[in-house]
Amino acid sequence: MEMAIFLSALLLGIYSVVTSPTPLSPRQVVCVKRDACTCDMSDGSGRVSLHSLARPEEPYELDSNSFRFLYSPCTAMKNVKQECQEDTSVCLEGREEDFGYNFGRASDPEFITDKNGNVTVKYTSEVGNKTRTAKVQLVCDPSVTERPLVMFKGMTETAMNWTFTTVCACPGARNPRPIRCDVQCDSN
C-alpha cells in the first residue's frame, strides 16, 4: 500500500511538472515613441527626450580626411549638400567632393529597445532604389551634461552606426530627483 501511495504521488508530481505552464519571462521594456525626438519607457521609469540636443544649423560632426559624418537629432539639417537637404537627421558628406548622402529621415525615426532597456534610434532613408539606415545607440550617462559624446562606430554603403552619450539618454524617473535634460552645447 505504501508503495502504491508513493507511486501515485510520484506520478502526480511528474504530471504536474509536465503540465505546469512555463513561467513567462518578464515583459521587455520598450520605449514608446511620442514624437521624432521623444519616447516613454513602458516600465514607467521616465521619458527619453533629445529635444534640447537638436542642432539643425550646426549638426554634430565627425570628420575624416575625405568625409564629414553629420547628426542632428529631431530636426532636419540645414546648409547641407544634395540628398541631405531633404528631411535629414544623419548625413555623409564629401569633404572636397560635392556629395551628400541621406542616411536617415528626421521626421520618422524608430525607437528600438534591447533586452536591457537600452534605446537605439533608427533612422531610414529611401532615395531612388536605395534604402539607407543609421542607428544611433543612446548611452545614458548622468555626468555628461554638456556637449554629448559622439562616436562613429562604422558604416557600409547602406548602413551607419553611432553612439551618443548624454544625460538626455537617461529616463531619470527612478532617481530620487528626476533628471532634467537641458543640455547647453557650444558650437565649438
mmCIF file of C-alpha atoms in Angstrom:
data_model
loop_
_atom_site.group_PDB
_atom_site.id
_atom_site.type_symbol
_atom_site.label_atom_id
_atom_site.label_comp_id
_atom_site.label_asym_id
_atom_site.label_seq_id
_atom_site.Cartn_x
_atom_site.Cartn_y
_atom_site.Cartn_z
ATOM 1 C CA MET A 1 0.000 0.000 0.000
ATOM 2 C CA GLU A 2 2.791 2.415 0.866
ATOM 3 C CA MET A 3 4.375 1.622 -2.474
ATOM 4 C CA ALA A 4 1.097 2.433 -4.290
ATOM 5 C CA ILE A 5 0.786 5.757 -2.450
ATOM 6 C CA PHE A 6 4.420 6.543 -3.232
ATOM 7 C CA LEU A 7 3.972 5.729 -6.946
ATOM 8 C CA SER A 8 0.735 7.745 -7.098
ATOM 9 C CA ALA A 9 2.443 10.741 -5.504
ATOM 10 C CA LEU A 10 5.435 10.348 -7.822
ATOM 11 C CA LEU A 11 3.244 10.154 -10.924
ATOM 12 C CA LEU A 12 1.143 13.090 -9.743
ATOM 13 C CA GLY A 13 4.330 15.113 -9.185
ATOM 14 C CA ILE A 14 5.679 14.227 -12.621
ATOM 15 C CA TYR A 15 2.288 15.032 -14.205
ATOM 16 C CA SER A 16 2.141 18.446 -12.554
ATOM 17 C CA VAL A 17 5.701 19.264 -13.640
ATOM 18 C CA VAL A 18 4.958 18.256 -17.226
ATOM 19 C CA THR A 19 1.601 20.054 -17.430
ATOM 20 C CA SER A 20 2.503 23.220 -15.495
ATOM 21 C CA PRO A 21 2.720 26.247 -17.741
ATOM 22 C CA THR A 22 6.193 27.604 -18.269
ATOM 23 C CA PRO A 23 6.566 30.838 -16.342
ATOM 24 C CA LEU A 24 6.588 33.824 -18.635
ATOM 25 C CA SER A 25 9.739 35.885 -18.799
ATOM 26 C CA PRO A 26 9.359 39.412 -17.508
ATOM 27 C CA ARG A 27 7.901 41.691 -20.144
ATOM 28 C CA GLN A 28 10.604 43.515 -22.073
ATOM 29 C CA VAL A 29 10.757 47.240 -21.519
ATOM 30 C CA VAL A 30 10.219 49.288 -24.670
ATOM 31 C CA CYS A 31 10.482 52.986 -25.340
ATOM 32 C CA VAL A 32 7.168 54.091 -26.852
ATOM 33 C CA LYS A 33 7.559 56.858 -29.430
ATOM 34 C CA ARG A 34 5.825 60.172 -28.667
ATOM 35 C CA ASP A 35 7.390 62.250 -31.445
ATOM 36 C CA ALA A 36 10.555 62.293 -33.577
ATOM 37 C CA CYS A 37 12.604 63.209 -30.505
ATOM 38 C CA THR A 38 10.932 61.575 -27.543
ATOM 39 C CA CYS A 39 9.888 58.192 -26.222
ATOM 40 C CA ASP A 40 8.455 56.987 -22.901
ATOM 41 C CA MET A 41 9.754 53.869 -21.149
ATOM 42 C CA SER A 42 6.963 51.291 -20.814
ATOM 43 C CA ASP A 43 8.034 50.408 -17.258
ATOM 44 C CA GLY A 44 7.225 53.943 -16.096
ATOM 45 C CA SER A 45 10.871 54.858 -15.466
ATOM 46 C CA GLY A 46 10.545 58.037 -17.478
ATOM 47 C CA ARG A 47 10.979 59.771 -20.773
ATOM 48 C CA VAL A 48 13.968 59.905 -23.116
ATOM 49 C CA SER A 49 13.971 63.270 -24.886
ATOM 50 C CA LEU A 50 16.538 64.612 -27.320
ATOM 51 C CA HIS A 51 14.753 67.936 -27.967
ATOM 52 C CA SER A 52 17.429 70.059 -26.286
ATOM 53 C CA LEU A 53 20.079 68.411 -28.492
ATOM 54 C CA ALA A 54 18.517 69.399 -31.827
ATOM 55 C CA ARG A 55 21.013 71.353 -33.920
ATOM 56 C CA PRO A 56 19.732 71.785 -37.464
ATOM 57 C CA GLU A 57 22.077 74.717 -38.180
ATOM 58 C CA GLU A 58 25.171 73.028 -36.712
ATOM 59 C CA PRO A 59 24.758 69.252 -36.617
ATOM 60 C CA TYR A 60 27.110 67.120 -34.546
ATOM 61 C CA GLU A 61 30.048 66.435 -36.800
ATOM 62 C CA LEU A 62 32.802 63.875 -37.025
ATOM 63 C CA ASP A 63 35.487 64.433 -39.617
ATOM 64 C CA SER A 64 37.689 62.084 -41.552
ATOM 65 C CA ASN A 65 40.122 63.004 -44.284
ATOM 66 C CA SER A 66 37.554 62.760 -47.072
ATOM 67 C CA PHE A 67 34.163 62.784 -45.338
ATOM 68 C CA ARG A 68 32.023 64.567 -42.781
ATOM 69 C CA PHE A 69 29.591 62.486 -40.748
ATOM 70 C CA LEU A 70 26.708 64.661 -39.532
ATOM 71 C CA TYR A 71 23.945 64.034 -36.986
ATOM 72 C CA SER A 72 21.060 66.282 -35.984
ATOM 73 C CA PRO A 73 18.601 64.606 -33.618
ATOM 74 C CA CYS A 74 14.955 65.548 -34.015
ATOM 75 C CA THR A 75 15.090 68.123 -36.769
ATOM 76 C CA ALA A 76 16.245 68.166 -40.363
ATOM 77 C CA MET A 77 19.679 69.620 -41.058
ATOM 78 C CA LYS A 78 20.184 72.870 -42.892
ATOM 79 C CA ASN A 79 23.109 74.034 -45.034
ATOM 80 C CA VAL A 80 23.992 70.535 -46.232
ATOM 81 C CA LYS A 81 24.671 69.032 -49.650
ATOM 82 C CA GLN A 82 22.484 67.223 -52.192
ATOM 83 C CA GLU A 83 20.335 64.375 -50.735
ATOM 84 C CA CYS A 84 20.887 65.669 -47.215
ATOM 85 C CA GLN A 85 18.822 68.776 -47.959
ATOM 86 C CA GLU A 86 15.610 66.724 -47.687
ATOM 87 C CA ASP A 87 14.415 65.888 -44.137
ATOM 88 C CA THR A 88 17.791 64.524 -42.965
ATOM 89 C CA SER A 89 18.968 63.641 -39.455
ATOM 90 C CA VAL A 90 22.016 61.570 -40.463
ATOM 91 C CA CYS A 91 24.223 62.543 -43.398
ATOM 92 C CA LEU A 92 27.511 61.613 -45.039
ATOM 93 C CA GLU A 93 29.086 64.487 -46.992
ATOM 94 C CA GLY A 94 32.179 64.688 -49.122
ATOM 95 C CA ARG A 95 34.838 66.943 -47.675
ATOM 96 C CA GLU A 96 36.275 68.075 -51.014
ATOM 97 C CA GLU A 97 33.799 66.482 -53.389
ATOM 98 C CA ASP A 98 30.262 67.787 -53.752
ATOM 99 C CA PHE A 99 28.096 64.932 -52.482
ATOM 100 C CA GLY A 100 25.753 64.317 -49.602
ATOM 101 C CA TYR A 101 24.055 61.011 -48.796
ATOM 102 C CA ASN A 102 20.941 60.922 -46.632
ATOM 103 C CA PHE A 103 21.215 58.058 -44.116
ATOM 104 C CA GLY A 104 18.039 58.866 -42.236
ATOM 105 C CA ARG A 105 14.911 60.997 -42.349
ATOM 106 C CA ALA A 106 14.394 63.315 -39.392
ATOM 107 C CA SER A 107 10.608 63.036 -39.473
ATOM 108 C CA ASP A 108 10.127 59.332 -38.775
ATOM 109 C CA PRO A 109 12.722 57.643 -36.551
ATOM 110 C CA GLU A 110 12.038 54.336 -34.815
ATOM 111 C CA PHE A 111 12.922 53.773 -31.151
ATOM 112 C CA ILE A 112 14.322 50.278 -30.555
ATOM 113 C CA THR A 113 14.930 48.920 -27.064
ATOM 114 C CA ASP A 114 17.233 45.984 -26.323
ATOM 115 C CA LYS A 115 16.631 43.374 -23.605
ATOM 116 C CA ASN A 116 18.478 45.571 -21.082
ATOM 117 C CA GLY A 117 16.293 48.614 -21.768
ATOM 118 C CA ASN A 118 18.934 50.493 -23.790
ATOM 119 C CA VAL A 119 17.434 52.674 -26.515
ATOM 120 C CA THR A 120 18.654 52.976 -30.102
ATOM 121 C CA VAL A 121 17.154 55.452 -32.544
ATOM 122 C CA LYS A 122 16.907 54.003 -36.051
ATOM 123 C CA TYR A 123 16.643 56.379 -38.990
ATOM 124 C CA THR A 124 15.795 55.259 -42.531
ATOM 125 C CA SER A 125 16.084 56.991 -45.878
ATOM 126 C CA GLU A 126 14.853 55.846 -49.265
ATOM 127 C CA VAL A 127 16.369 57.697 -52.182
ATOM 128 C CA GLY A 128 15.742 56.249 -55.623
ATOM 129 C CA ASN A 129 16.112 52.484 -55.294
ATOM 130 C CA LYS A 130 18.472 52.707 -52.295
ATOM 131 C CA THR A 131 17.434 52.294 -48.683
ATOM 132 C CA ARG A 132 19.945 53.529 -46.145
ATOM 133 C CA THR A 133 19.743 53.255 -42.368
ATOM 134 C CA ALA A 134 21.535 54.800 -39.442
ATOM 135 C CA LYS A 135 21.361 53.510 -35.889
ATOM 136 C CA VAL A 136 22.244 55.838 -33.045
ATOM 137 C CA GLN A 137 22.688 53.980 -29.779
ATOM 138 C CA LEU A 138 21.765 56.250 -26.875
ATOM 139 C CA VAL A 139 24.048 55.797 -23.872
ATOM 140 C CA CYS A 140 22.766 57.119 -20.548
ATOM 141 C CA ASP A 141 25.432 58.953 -18.556
ATOM 142 C CA PRO A 142 24.136 61.430 -15.953
ATOM 143 C CA SER A 143 27.583 63.067 -15.784
ATOM 144 C CA VAL A 144 27.521 64.146 -19.462
ATOM 145 C CA THR A 145 25.517 67.342 -19.051
ATOM 146 C CA GLU A 146 27.421 69.462 -21.545
ATOM 147 C CA ARG A 147 28.101 68.536 -25.158
ATOM 148 C CA PRO A 148 27.181 64.873 -25.802
ATOM 149 C CA LEU A 149 29.951 62.395 -26.520
ATOM 150 C CA VAL A 150 29.516 61.288 -30.112
ATOM 151 C CA MET A 151 31.271 58.243 -31.514
ATOM 152 C CA PHE A 152 31.072 56.902 -35.038
ATOM 153 C CA LYS A 153 31.050 53.097 -34.950
ATOM 154 C CA GLY A 154 31.289 52.267 -38.646
ATOM 155 C CA MET A 155 29.396 52.021 -41.875
ATOM 156 C CA THR A 156 28.699 50.134 -45.066
ATOM 157 C CA GLU A 157 27.292 51.545 -48.289
ATOM 158 C CA THR A 158 23.776 51.436 -46.837
ATOM 159 C CA ALA A 159 24.177 51.439 -43.040
ATOM 160 C CA MET A 160 25.818 53.680 -40.452
ATOM 161 C CA ASN A 161 26.193 53.242 -36.672
ATOM 162 C CA TRP A 162 26.831 55.816 -33.938
ATOM 163 C CA THR A 163 26.783 56.074 -30.167
ATOM 164 C CA PHE A 164 25.514 59.204 -28.485
ATOM 165 C CA THR A 165 26.345 59.511 -24.781
ATOM 166 C CA THR A 166 24.387 62.092 -22.811
ATOM 167 C CA VAL A 167 22.238 62.696 -19.748
ATOM 168 C CA CYS A 168 19.375 63.084 -22.241
ATOM 169 C CA ALA A 169 19.501 59.317 -22.884
ATOM 170 C CA CYS A 170 18.570 58.691 -19.219
ATOM 171 C CA PRO A 171 14.869 58.236 -18.496
ATOM 172 C CA GLY A 172 15.581 59.535 -14.991
ATOM 173 C CA ALA A 173 12.314 58.884 -13.179
ATOM 174 C CA ARG A 174 13.802 56.166 -10.963
ATOM 175 C CA ASN A 175 16.275 58.589 -9.434
ATOM 176 C CA PRO A 176 15.335 60.400 -6.215
ATOM 177 C CA ARG A 177 15.394 63.628 -8.208
ATOM 178 C CA PRO A 178 14.278 63.391 -11.835
ATOM 179 C CA ILE A 179 16.991 64.054 -14.387
ATOM 180 C CA ARG A 180 16.437 67.147 -16.471
ATOM 181 C CA CYS A 181 17.781 67.185 -19.967
ATOM 182 C CA ASP A 182 18.637 70.827 -20.578
ATOM 183 C CA VAL A 183 21.988 70.396 -22.268
ATOM 184 C CA GLN A 184 23.708 73.552 -23.451
ATOM 185 C CA CYS A 185 26.069 72.897 -26.323
ATOM 186 C CA ASP A 186 28.864 75.117 -27.536
ATOM 187 C CA SER A 187 29.104 75.430 -31.264
ATOM 188 C CA ASN A 188 32.847 74.738 -30.935
#
